[in-house]
Coordinates of C-alpha atoms and ligand atoms in Angstrom, one line a residue:
X12 CA 0.0 0.0 0.0
X13 CA 1.3 3.4 -0.9
X14 CA 2.0 5.9 1.9
X15 CA 0.2 9.2 1.6
X16 CA 2.0 12.3 0.3
X17 CA 3.3 14.7 2.8
X18 CA 5.1 17.3 0.6
X19 CA 3.4 20.6 -0.1
X20 CA 1.5 20.4 -3.3
X21 CA 0.9 23.4 -5.6
X22 CA -1.1 23.3 -8.7
X23 CA -1.6 25.6 -11.7
X24 CA -5.1 26.0 -13.1
X25 CA -5.9 27.6 -16.4
X26 CA -7.9 27.3 -19.6
X27 CA -6.0 25.6 -22.4
X28 CA -4.0 28.0 -24.5
X29 CA -2.9 30.0 -21.5
X30 CA 0.6 28.6 -21.7
X31 CA 0.8 26.7 -18.4
X32 CA 3.7 24.5 -19.5
X33 CA 5.7 27.4 -20.9
X34 CA 5.3 29.3 -17.7
X35 CA 6.2 26.3 -15.6
X36 CA 9.3 25.7 -17.8
X37 CA 10.4 29.2 -17.0
X38 CA 9.4 29.1 -13.3
X39 CA 11.1 25.8 -12.4
X40 CA 14.7 27.2 -12.9
X41 CA 13.8 30.2 -10.7
X42 CA 12.6 27.9 -8.0
X43 CA 15.5 25.4 -8.2
X44 CA 17.7 28.5 -8.2
X45 CA 16.3 29.3 -4.8
X46 CA 17.2 25.9 -3.5
X47 CA 13.8 24.1 -3.8
X48 CA 13.9 20.6 -5.1
X49 CA 10.9 20.3 -7.4
X50 CA 8.8 17.4 -8.6
X51 CA 6.2 17.8 -11.3
X52 CA 3.1 15.8 -11.9
X53 CA 1.4 16.5 -15.2
X54 CA -1.8 15.2 -16.5
X55 CA -1.9 14.4 -20.2
X56 CA -4.3 13.2 -22.8
X57 CA -5.2 9.5 -22.4
X58 CA -3.1 7.9 -25.0
X59 CA 0.1 10.0 -24.5
X60 CA 3.4 8.2 -25.1
X61 CA 6.9 9.1 -23.9
X62 CA 8.4 6.2 -25.7
X63 CA 9.1 5.9 -29.4
X64 CA 8.5 3.2 -32.0
X65 CA 11.7 1.3 -32.6
X66 CA 13.2 1.9 -29.2
X67 CA 14.0 -1.3 -27.2
X68 CA 11.8 -0.2 -24.3
X69 CA 9.0 0.5 -26.8
X70 CA 9.4 -2.9 -28.4
X71 CA 9.4 -4.8 -25.1
X72 CA 6.3 -2.9 -23.9
X73 CA 4.4 -3.5 -27.1
X74 CA 5.4 -7.2 -26.7
X75 CA 3.1 -7.2 -23.6
X76 CA 5.1 -5.9 -20.6
X77 CA 2.5 -4.3 -18.2
X78 CA 5.2 -2.2 -16.5
X79 CA 8.4 -1.3 -18.4
X80 CA 11.3 0.3 -16.6
X81 CA 14.2 1.6 -18.5
X82 CA 17.1 2.7 -16.4
X83 CA 20.6 4.1 -16.8
X84 CA 23.1 5.7 -14.6
X85 CA 21.6 9.2 -15.2
X86 CA 17.9 8.6 -15.2
X87 CA 15.2 6.0 -15.2
X88 CA 11.6 5.9 -16.3
X89 CA 8.8 3.5 -15.7
X90 CA 6.0 3.2 -18.1
X91 CA 2.9 1.5 -16.6
X92 CA 0.2 0.4 -18.9
X93 CA -3.3 1.0 -17.4
X94 CA -5.1 -0.7 -20.3
X95 CA -5.3 -4.5 -20.4
X96 CA -6.2 -5.8 -23.8
X97 CA -9.3 -3.9 -24.8
X98 CA -10.4 -3.0 -21.3
X99 CA -9.4 0.4 -20.0
X100 CA -8.6 0.3 -16.3
X101 CA -9.6 3.2 -14.0
X102 CA -7.9 6.6 -14.2
X103 CA -4.6 6.6 -12.4
X104 CA -5.1 7.4 -8.7
X105 CA -3.9 10.9 -7.9
X106 CA -2.7 10.0 -4.4
X107 CA -0.9 6.9 -5.7
X108 CA 0.8 8.9 -8.4
X109 CA 1.9 11.4 -5.8
X110 CA 3.1 8.7 -3.5
X111 CA 5.3 7.2 -6.2
X112 CA 7.5 10.3 -6.1
X113 CA 10.6 9.8 -3.9
X114 CA 9.5 12.4 -1.4
X115 CA 12.7 12.4 0.6
X116 CA 14.4 13.9 -2.5
X117 CA 12.0 16.7 -3.0
X118 CA 10.7 19.9 -1.3
X119 CA 7.7 20.8 -3.4
X120 CA 5.5 19.1 -5.9
X121 CA 4.0 21.2 -8.7
X122 CA 1.0 19.8 -10.4
X123 CA -0.3 20.6 -13.9
X124 CA -3.9 19.5 -14.6
X125 CA -5.9 17.2 -12.3
X126 CA -8.4 19.9 -12.0
X127 CA -10.9 17.8 -10.1
X128 CA -8.5 17.1 -7.2
X129 CA -8.4 19.5 -4.3
X130 CA -5.1 21.1 -3.4
X131 CA -3.9 24.7 -3.5
X132 CA -3.6 26.2 -7.0
X133 CA -2.5 29.4 -8.7
X134 CA -4.8 30.4 -11.5
X135 CA -3.1 31.5 -14.7
X136 CA -5.1 33.8 -16.9
X137 CA -4.6 35.7 -20.1
X138 CA -7.2 38.2 -21.4
X139 CA -6.6 37.3 -25.0
X140 CA -7.9 33.7 -24.5
X141 CA -11.4 35.3 -23.9
X142 CA -12.4 33.0 -21.0
X143 CA -13.8 33.9 -17.6
X144 CA -11.8 33.4 -14.5
X145 CA -11.9 29.9 -12.9
X146 CA -11.9 31.7 -9.5
X147 CA -14.1 31.8 -7.5
X148 CA -15.8 28.7 -9.0
X149 CA -12.7 26.8 -8.1
X150 CA -12.4 27.1 -4.3
X151 CA -8.8 25.7 -4.4
X152 CA -7.4 28.8 -6.0
X153 CA -5.1 30.8 -3.7
X154 CA -3.7 33.4 -6.1
X155 CA -4.3 34.8 -9.5
X156 CA -1.6 35.5 -12.1
X157 CA -3.0 37.5 -15.0
X158 CA -2.2 40.1 -17.5
X159 CA -5.2 42.2 -16.4
X160 CA -6.3 43.3 -12.9
X161 CA -9.4 41.4 -11.6
X162 CA -12.0 42.1 -8.9
X163 CA -10.8 39.7 -6.2
X164 CA -9.4 39.7 -2.7
X165 CA -6.9 37.0 -3.7
X166 CA -3.2 37.9 -4.1
X167 CA -2.7 39.1 -7.7
X168 CA 0.4 38.6 -9.7
X169 CA 1.6 39.6 -13.1
X170 CA 1.6 36.5 -15.3
X171 CA 4.6 38.0 -17.2
X172 CA 6.6 38.7 -14.1
X173 CA 8.1 35.3 -13.3
X174 CA 10.3 36.5 -10.5
X175 CA 7.2 37.8 -8.7
X176 CA 5.5 34.4 -9.2
X177 CA 8.6 32.6 -7.9
X178 CA 8.6 35.0 -4.9
X179 CA 5.0 34.1 -4.2
X180 CA 5.6 30.4 -4.5
X181 CA 8.5 30.6 -2.1
X182 CA 6.7 32.6 0.5
X183 CA 3.7 30.2 0.2
X184 CA 6.1 27.4 0.7
X185 CA 7.7 29.0 3.7
X186 CA 4.1 29.5 5.2
X187 CA 3.5 25.7 4.7
X188 CA 6.7 24.9 6.6
X189 CA 5.8 27.3 9.4
X190 CA 2.3 25.9 9.8
X191 CA 3.8 22.3 9.9
X192 CA 6.2 23.3 12.6
X193 CA 3.5 25.1 14.6
X194 CA 1.2 22.2 14.3
X195 CA 4.0 19.9 15.3
X196 CA 4.9 22.0 18.4
X197 CA 4.6 19.4 21.2
X198 CA 2.6 17.2 19.0
X199 CA 3.5 13.9 17.3
X200 CA 2.1 12.4 14.1
X201 CA 0.4 9.1 14.3
X202 CA 3.3 7.4 12.6
X203 CA 5.9 9.0 14.8
X204 CA 4.0 8.0 18.0
X205 CA 3.6 4.4 16.7
X206 CA 7.2 4.2 15.8
X207 CA 8.3 5.5 19.2
X208 CA 6.0 2.9 20.9
X209 CA 7.3 0.0 18.8
X210 CA 10.9 1.0 19.3
X211 CA 10.4 0.9 23.1
X212 CA 9.0 -2.7 23.1
X213 CA 10.7 -6.1 22.9
X214 CA 8.8 -9.3 22.2
X215 CA 8.0 -11.5 25.2
X216 CA 9.6 -14.9 24.9
X217 CA 7.5 -16.9 27.4
X218 CA 6.1 -20.0 25.7
X219 CA 4.9 -23.5 26.3
X220 CA 3.7 -26.6 24.4
X221 CA -0.1 -26.8 24.1
X222 CA -2.3 -29.6 22.8
X223 CA -3.6 -28.8 19.3
X224 CA -7.2 -28.2 20.3
X225 CA -6.0 -25.5 22.7
X226 CA -3.8 -23.7 20.2
X227 CA -6.6 -21.8 18.5
X228 CA -5.9 -18.1 18.5
X229 CA -2.4 -18.6 20.1
X230 CA 0.8 -17.3 18.5
X231 CA 3.3 -19.9 17.3
X232 CA 6.5 -19.6 19.2
X233 CA 8.9 -21.2 16.7
X234 CA 9.0 -21.9 13.0
X235 CA 7.1 -25.1 12.4
X236 CA 9.3 -27.4 10.2
X237 CA 7.5 -30.1 8.3
X238 CA 8.8 -33.5 9.5
X239 CA 7.2 -35.2 6.4
X240 CA 6.2 -34.7 2.8
X241 CA 2.6 -33.7 2.4
X242 CA 1.2 -35.5 0.5
X243 CA 3.6 -38.4 1.4
X244 CA 3.3 -40.1 -2.0
X245 CA 2.5 -38.9 -5.5
X246 CA -1.2 -39.6 -5.9
X247 CA -4.0 -39.2 -8.3
X248 CA -6.0 -35.9 -8.3
X249 CA -8.9 -37.6 -10.2
X250 CA -10.9 -40.8 -10.4
X251 CA -9.7 -42.3 -13.7
X252 CA -7.0 -44.3 -15.4
X253 CA -3.3 -44.3 -14.5
X254 CA -0.8 -44.6 -17.3
X255 CA 2.9 -44.3 -18.1
X256 CA 3.8 -41.0 -19.8
X257 CA 6.4 -42.9 -22.0
X258 CA 3.6 -45.0 -23.3
X259 CA 1.0 -42.5 -24.4
X260 CA 1.5 -43.4 -28.1
X261 CA 0.0 -46.9 -27.5
X262 CA -3.5 -45.5 -27.8
X263 CA -5.0 -48.5 -26.2
X264 CA -4.1 -50.1 -22.8
X265 CA -4.9 -53.2 -20.9
X266 CA -6.4 -52.7 -17.5
X267 CA -4.3 -54.7 -15.0
X268 CA -5.8 -53.6 -11.7
X269 CA -7.5 -51.0 -9.5
X270 CA -6.0 -48.8 -6.8
X271 CA -8.3 -47.2 -4.2
X272 CA -7.4 -44.4 -1.8
X273 CA -5.5 -45.8 1.1
X274 CA -4.2 -48.8 -0.9
X275 CA -0.8 -49.2 -2.3
X276 CA 0.1 -51.3 -5.4
X277 CA 3.7 -52.3 -5.4
X278 CA 3.6 -54.2 -8.7
X279 CA 4.8 -52.0 -11.6
X280 CA 2.6 -51.0 -14.4
X281 CA 4.3 -51.8 -17.7
X282 CA 4.1 -50.5 -21.2
X283 CA 0.7 -51.3 -22.7
X284 CA -0.9 -51.5 -19.3
X285 CA -3.1 -49.2 -17.2
X286 CA -4.8 -49.2 -13.8
X287 CA -8.0 -47.8 -12.6
X288 CA -7.2 -45.3 -9.9
X289 CA -9.2 -43.3 -7.4
X290 CA -8.6 -39.7 -6.2
X291 CA -6.0 -39.7 -3.5
X292 CA -4.7 -43.2 -4.3
X293 CA -0.9 -43.5 -4.5
X294 CA 0.5 -43.9 -8.0
X295 CA 1.8 -47.5 -8.6
X296 CA 5.4 -47.8 -9.9
X297 CA 5.6 -46.7 -13.5
X298 CA 2.4 -44.6 -13.4
X299 CA 2.9 -40.8 -13.6
X300 CA -0.2 -39.6 -15.6
X301 CA -3.9 -39.8 -14.9
X302 CA -6.8 -39.5 -17.3
X303 CA -10.1 -38.6 -15.7
X304 CA -12.8 -41.3 -16.0
X305 CA -15.0 -39.0 -18.2
X306 CA -12.3 -38.9 -20.9
X307 CA -11.9 -42.7 -21.1
X308 CA -13.7 -45.5 -22.8
X309 CA -13.6 -49.0 -21.3
X310 CA -14.5 -52.1 -23.2
X311 CA -13.9 -55.3 -21.3
X312 CA -10.2 -55.2 -20.1
X313 CA -9.2 -52.5 -22.7
X314 CA -9.3 -48.8 -22.3
X315 CA -8.9 -46.0 -24.8
X316 CA -8.9 -42.2 -24.2
X317 CA -11.3 -39.7 -25.8
X318 CA -9.3 -36.4 -25.2
X319 CA -5.6 -35.3 -25.6
X320 CA -3.4 -36.5 -22.7
X321 CA -0.5 -34.4 -21.3
X322 CA 2.4 -36.3 -19.6
X323 CA 2.1 -35.9 -15.8
X324 CA -1.5 -34.5 -15.8
X325 CA -3.8 -34.9 -12.8
X326 CA -1.1 -36.0 -10.4
X327 CA -0.3 -34.4 -7.0
X328 CA 3.4 -34.8 -6.4
X329 CA 4.8 -36.0 -3.1
X330 CA 5.6 -32.9 -1.0
X331 CA 3.7 -30.6 -3.3
X332 CA 1.7 -29.1 -0.4
X333 CA 4.6 -29.1 2.0
X334 CA 8.1 -30.5 1.5
X335 CA 9.9 -32.3 4.3
X336 CA 12.2 -29.8 6.1
X337 CA 10.4 -26.7 4.8
X338 CA 8.8 -24.1 7.1
X339 CA 5.2 -25.0 7.3
X340 CA 4.1 -22.2 9.5
X341 CA 6.5 -19.3 10.4
X342 CA 7.0 -18.3 14.0
X343 CA 4.7 -15.4 15.1
X344 CA 1.7 -16.7 13.2
X345 CA -1.6 -16.4 14.9
X346 CA -3.0 -20.0 14.7
X347 CA -6.4 -20.1 13.0
X348 CA -8.3 -22.7 11.0
X349 CA -5.9 -23.4 8.2
X350 CA -2.8 -23.5 10.5
X351 CA -4.5 -25.9 12.9
X352 CA -5.4 -28.2 10.0
X353 CA -1.9 -27.9 8.6
X354 CA -0.3 -28.9 11.9
X355 CA -2.6 -31.8 12.1
X356 CA -1.8 -32.9 8.6
X357 CA 1.8 -33.1 9.7
X358 CA 0.8 -35.4 12.5
X359 CA 1.6 -32.9 15.3
X360 CA -0.6 -33.3 18.4
X361 CA 0.8 -30.2 20.2
X362 CA 2.6 -27.0 19.2
X363 CA 4.9 -24.5 21.0
X364 CA 2.9 -21.4 21.5
X365 CA 3.6 -18.1 23.2
X366 CA 2.1 -17.7 26.6
X367 CA -0.8 -15.2 26.1
X368 CA 0.0 -11.7 27.2
X369 CA -1.7 -10.6 30.4
X370 CA -3.1 -7.1 30.1
X371 CA -4.2 -5.3 33.2
X372 CA -7.0 -2.9 32.6
X373 CA -8.7 -0.2 34.6
X374 CA -10.8 2.9 34.3
X375 CA -10.2 6.1 36.2
X376 CA -12.4 9.0 37.2
X377 CA -14.6 9.8 40.1
X378 CA -17.6 10.3 37.7
X379 CA -17.3 6.8 36.3
X380 CA -19.5 4.0 37.7
X381 CA -19.7 0.3 37.0
X382 CA -22.8 -0.8 35.0
X383 CA -25.4 -2.6 37.1
X384 CA -25.1 0.0 39.8
X385 CA -27.6 2.9 40.4
X386 CA -26.2 5.9 38.6
X387 CA -25.5 8.8 40.9
X388 CA -26.3 12.3 39.6
X389 CA -23.7 13.7 37.2
X390 CA -22.1 10.3 36.9
X391 CA -21.6 8.1 33.8
X392 CA -21.3 4.4 33.3
X393 CA -17.9 2.9 32.6
X394 CA -18.1 1.7 29.0
X395 CA -14.5 1.8 28.1
X396 CA -13.5 -1.1 30.3
X397 CA -15.9 -3.3 28.3
X398 CA -14.9 -2.2 24.9
X399 CA -11.2 -2.5 25.8
X400 CA -11.7 -6.0 27.3
X401 CA -13.2 -7.2 24.0
X402 CA -10.4 -5.5 22.0
X403 CA -7.7 -7.0 24.2
X404 CA -9.2 -10.5 23.8
X405 CA -9.6 -10.0 20.1
X406 CA -5.9 -9.3 20.0
X407 CA -5.3 -12.7 21.6
X408 CA -4.5 -11.6 25.2
X409 CA -5.9 -12.3 28.6
X410 CA -7.5 -9.5 30.6
X411 CA -6.8 -8.7 34.3
X412 CA -9.7 -6.6 35.2
X413 CA -8.8 -4.1 37.9
X414 CA -12.2 -2.3 37.7
X415 CA -12.5 1.5 38.3
X416 CA -9.8 3.1 40.3
X417 CA -11.1 6.1 42.2
X418 CA -9.3 9.5 42.1
X419 CA -7.3 8.6 45.2
X420 CA -3.5 8.8 45.0
X421 CA -2.7 6.0 47.5
X422 CA -5.1 3.5 46.0
X423 CA -4.0 4.4 42.4
X424 CA -0.3 3.9 43.4
X425 CA -0.9 0.6 45.1
X426 CA -3.0 -0.7 42.1
X427 CA -0.5 0.5 39.5
X428 CA 2.4 -1.2 41.3
X429 CA 0.5 -4.4 41.6
X430 CA -0.6 -4.3 38.0
X431 CA 2.9 -3.6 36.7
X432 CA 4.3 -6.5 38.8
X433 CA 1.8 -9.1 37.5
X434 CA 0.9 -8.1 33.9
X435 CA 2.8 -7.8 30.6
X436 CA 1.0 -4.6 29.7
X437 CA -1.1 -2.1 31.7
X438 CA -3.9 -0.1 30.1
X439 CA -6.0 2.6 31.6
X440 CA -8.6 5.0 30.2
X441 CA -9.4 8.5 31.3
X442 CA -7.5 11.0 33.2
X443 CA -4.5 11.7 30.9
X444 CA -5.6 14.8 29.1
X445 CA -4.0 18.1 29.8
X446 CA -6.7 19.4 32.0
X447 CA -7.0 16.3 34.2
X448 CA -6.4 16.0 37.9
X449 CA -2.6 16.0 38.1
X450 CA -2.2 13.2 40.6
X451 CA -2.5 10.5 38.0
X452 CA 0.5 12.0 36.3
X453 CA 2.3 12.4 39.6
X454 CA 1.8 8.7 40.5
X455 CA 2.8 7.6 37.0
X456 CA 5.9 9.8 37.3
X457 CA 6.8 8.2 40.6
X458 CA 6.5 4.7 39.3
X459 CA 8.1 5.0 36.0
X460 CA 8.9 6.9 32.9
X461 CA 5.7 8.1 31.2
X462 CA 5.4 10.5 28.3
X463 CA 2.2 12.5 27.7
X464 CA 1.7 13.0 24.0
X465 CA -0.6 15.2 22.1
X466 CA -1.0 13.2 18.9
X467 CA -1.9 15.0 15.7
X468 CA -5.1 12.9 15.2
X469 CA -8.7 13.1 15.9
X470 CA -10.2 11.5 17.9
X471 CA -7.7 10.6 20.5
X472 CA -5.2 13.4 21.0
X473 CA -4.1 12.8 24.5
X474 CA -2.1 9.6 25.0
X475 CA 0.2 8.6 27.8
X476 CA 2.8 5.9 27.0
X477 CA 5.8 4.6 28.9
X478 CA 6.9 2.0 31.4
X479 CA 6.0 1.3 35.0
X480 CA 9.2 -0.4 36.0
X481 CA 9.7 -2.7 33.0
X482 CA 6.1 -3.0 32.2
X483 CA 4.7 -1.0 29.2
X484 CA 1.8 1.3 30.1
X485 CA -0.8 3.1 28.0
X486 CA -3.1 5.8 29.3
X487 CA -5.8 6.0 26.8
X488 CA -8.2 9.0 26.5
X489 CA -11.5 8.8 28.4
X490 CA -13.8 9.5 25.4
X491 CA -15.1 6.1 24.4
X492 CA -14.5 6.5 20.6
X493 CA -11.1 8.0 21.2
X494 CA -10.2 5.1 23.5
X495 CA -11.1 2.6 20.8
X496 CA -9.4 4.5 18.0
X497 CA -6.2 4.9 20.1
X498 CA -6.3 1.2 20.9
X499 CA -6.5 0.2 17.2
X500 CA -3.8 2.6 16.2
X501 CA -1.3 2.2 19.1
X502 CA -2.2 -0.6 21.5
X503 CA -2.9 -3.2 18.8
X504 CA 0.5 -2.7 17.1
X505 CA 2.1 -2.7 20.6
X506 CA 0.5 -6.1 21.4
X507 CA 1.5 -7.5 18.1
X508 CA 5.1 -6.5 18.8
X509 CA 5.0 -8.0 22.3
X510 CA 3.6 -11.2 20.7
X511 CA 6.5 -11.2 18.2
X512 CA 4.1 -10.5 15.3
X513 CA 4.3 -8.0 12.4
X514 CA 1.4 -5.5 12.6
X515 CA 0.1 -5.0 9.1
X516 CA -3.5 -4.1 9.1
X517 CA -5.4 -3.9 5.8
X518 CA -5.7 -0.4 4.3
X519 CA -7.8 0.0 1.2
X520 CA -8.6 2.8 -1.1
X521 CA -12.3 3.7 -1.5
X522 CA -14.3 6.5 -3.1
X523 CA -16.1 8.8 -0.7
X524 CA -19.9 8.8 -1.1
X525 CA -20.1 12.0 1.0
X526 CA -18.1 15.1 1.7
X527 CA -15.8 14.7 4.8
X528 CA -14.2 17.5 6.8
X529 CA -10.7 17.5 8.2
X530 CA -8.2 20.0 9.3
X531 CA -4.9 19.8 7.3
X532 CA -1.9 18.8 9.4
X533 CA -3.6 16.1 11.4
X534 CA -4.9 12.6 10.8
X535 CA -8.7 12.3 11.0
X536 CA -10.2 8.9 11.8
X537 CA -13.9 8.8 10.9
X538 CA -16.2 5.8 11.5
X539 CA -17.3 4.5 8.2
X540 CA -19.4 2.0 6.4
X541 CA -17.9 0.6 3.2
X542 CA -19.4 -1.5 0.5
X543 CA -18.6 -2.7 -3.0
X544 CA -20.7 -1.2 -5.7
X545 CA -22.0 -3.1 -8.8
X546 CA -18.7 -2.3 -10.6
X547 CA -16.6 -3.8 -7.9
X548 CA -15.5 -0.3 -6.7
X549 CA -15.2 0.2 -2.9
X550 CA -17.3 3.1 -1.6
X551 CA -17.5 4.6 1.8
X552 CA -19.7 6.9 3.8
X553 CA -19.5 7.9 7.5
X554 CA -21.7 6.5 10.2
X555 CA -23.1 10.0 10.8
X556 CA -22.2 12.4 13.7
X557 CA -18.6 11.8 14.6
X558 CA -18.2 13.2 18.1
X559 CA -15.6 11.3 20.1
X560 CA -18.1 10.4 22.7
X561 CA -20.6 8.9 20.3
X562 CA -20.0 5.2 20.8
X563 CA -23.0 4.2 18.6
X564 CA -21.1 5.6 15.6
X565 CA -18.5 2.9 16.3
X566 CA -21.1 0.2 16.6
X567 CA -22.4 0.9 13.1
X568 CA -19.0 1.1 11.5
X569 CA -17.2 -1.6 9.5
X570 CA -14.2 0.5 8.9
X571 CA -12.2 3.5 10.0
X572 CA -11.8 6.2 7.4
X573 CA -8.3 7.8 7.5
X574 CA -8.0 11.3 6.2
X575 CA -4.2 11.9 6.1
X576 CA -2.6 15.2 7.3
X577 CA -2.0 16.4 3.8
X578 CA -5.7 16.2 2.9
X579 CA -7.9 19.2 3.9
X580 CA -11.1 17.3 3.6
X581 CA -12.5 14.9 1.1
X582 CA -14.9 15.8 -1.7
X583 CA -17.6 13.4 -3.0
X584 CA -16.0 10.9 -5.3
X585 CA -12.5 11.5 -4.0
X586 CA -10.3 8.7 -2.9
X587 CA -9.8 8.0 0.8
X588 CA -8.1 5.3 2.8
X589 CA -10.2 2.9 4.8
X590 CA -9.1 0.4 7.5
X591 CA -11.6 -2.5 7.6
X592 CA -12.4 -3.5 11.1
X593 CA -13.4 -7.1 10.4
X594 CA -11.7 -9.4 12.9
X595 CA -10.3 -6.6 15.0
X596 CA -13.2 -5.9 17.3
X597 CA -14.6 -9.4 17.9
Ligands
AMP628 P1 -10.9 12.3 30.4 O1 -10.0 11.7 29.4 O2 -10.8 11.6 31.7 O3 -10.8 13.7 30.4 O4 -12.4 11.9 29.9 C1 -12.9 12.4 28.8 C2 -14.4 12.0 28.7 O5 -14.5 10.6 28.7 C3 -15.2 12.5 29.8 O6 -16.5 12.9 29.4 C4 -15.3 11.3 30.7 O7 -16.5 11.3 31.5 C5 -15.4 10.2 29.7 N1 -14.9 8.9 30.2 C6 -13.8 8.8 31.0 N2 -13.7 7.5 31.4 C7 -14.7 6.8 30.8 C8 -15.1 5.4 30.8 N3 -14.4 4.5 31.5 N4 -16.2 5.1 30.2 C9 -16.9 6.0 29.5 N5 -16.6 7.3 29.5 C10 -15.5 7.7 30.1
MG629 MG1 -6.5 16.0 7.6

């Protein structure tokens, strides 16, 4: 999956004939002259070609290469065909195109065309073209470069004064940098926070052998090496007739026996002979080819075939599923239906699995009450503990439920110490935001090294992370949706790391069915419902109001929608990332 672009993007919008390319051609040297490393993305007519008939790369591409990369010491180019035979694939995805730039080597991306995509643009205008201004119809326009003054409050530039345009671009670029830094002041991006968390954790090594039926959901502690070949013998994939491939010319064979599954015939089948053989039956010596029964004709003890025969057809080779000595299941795999079946097919009655992590969980806050009690005025029920319990179990861990810890320093301290001593991970919710009663932070500071982060995301900005002694600790936000989103973004990967697994959740690209708001510079996680339309295209809408206390929005969702920091909202029909939740909440 391609990462989202993070570089500033600046577009140039104009009617055709205005001379966009000529202007860019003159502007780029002025910008590079001021130290900016420039990338350009240009939209072209649909059948453009940068390659020429007769060139080697052209010939290889025309021969059918879907992607053609031609490379030298000085430059390289990749030509990706988006047509497949007669069918035209979808228009190239703007974000994927942007993401394919090497952003570490660039400062600024200039974009020509892509007028339906939303990002800041300078409008270029020449009176002689005789067209109206695109502004204010196009709300992405931030400045106007024209040869004629216009009625607008936008900054106006002379289209023929390239130095002035370059000045404008540079000061706009500086503004972007400043805003980034301001936004980042004391804040961390989602990725930076996650990386810091993962870097602080080391996988636990506790493991034990468990009988196969108890291994469901556990994490395999060591590579499982196949002790045998599966299947153990070459066998028939069909009910039919077994033949020798060096004897196909005979055209007519004498049936000399029958082999059923579970039987073994040791007597060789000779030239001119065949056997009847059933699916799964081991091939007798000499036989290496099977003709399905429907393609044979038997008369008495003689058989002929009614369709062409390919040497070796309809045979499953010994070790074709798993070869002896090969890794059947890699260490770190969560054991589910296929893995359990695979282990059983190797004859293994027990497996070495990691001891499930113990996660201590508690809620904080004097206003929080356990469900089942009578609710005191001004109080709320503790929902977080129950969502988090389910999420912890869904991630394959055991829960140590410490209940609700009151706002009392001595009790909190004693409970935290105990939790840290007996659990592999401690989780709390509530009480970590900036305005909260300080004693939680005080107690945490006394017991360990805890950082209080403001993450550039919504919901879920406050997050505490650190260690109580040696035990990792997360202080999740109190807001129920924020607590869940933070769990999915930070605790789930942390648990995977402690379990020795790679955290690689599915992220897909979908078209937005509704307009979505977001502030640039932070990651927005909306609760969404995605589906596949009649053309196979994924589409997504939100679950409705997105307040971080609205837990019902989470209950209706089948995905999180991620609006990345570079996106200032999503228009209808625009592409957006979604994170399917299937299997992560159960
Ligand atoms: P806090 O992070 O403690 O400032 O809490 C933010 C919001 O979440 C407040 O409205 C709290 O009442 C609410 N909240 C805190 N803990 C819980 C909980 N365990 N269950 C449900 N809501 C909570
Ligand atoms: Mg955003």
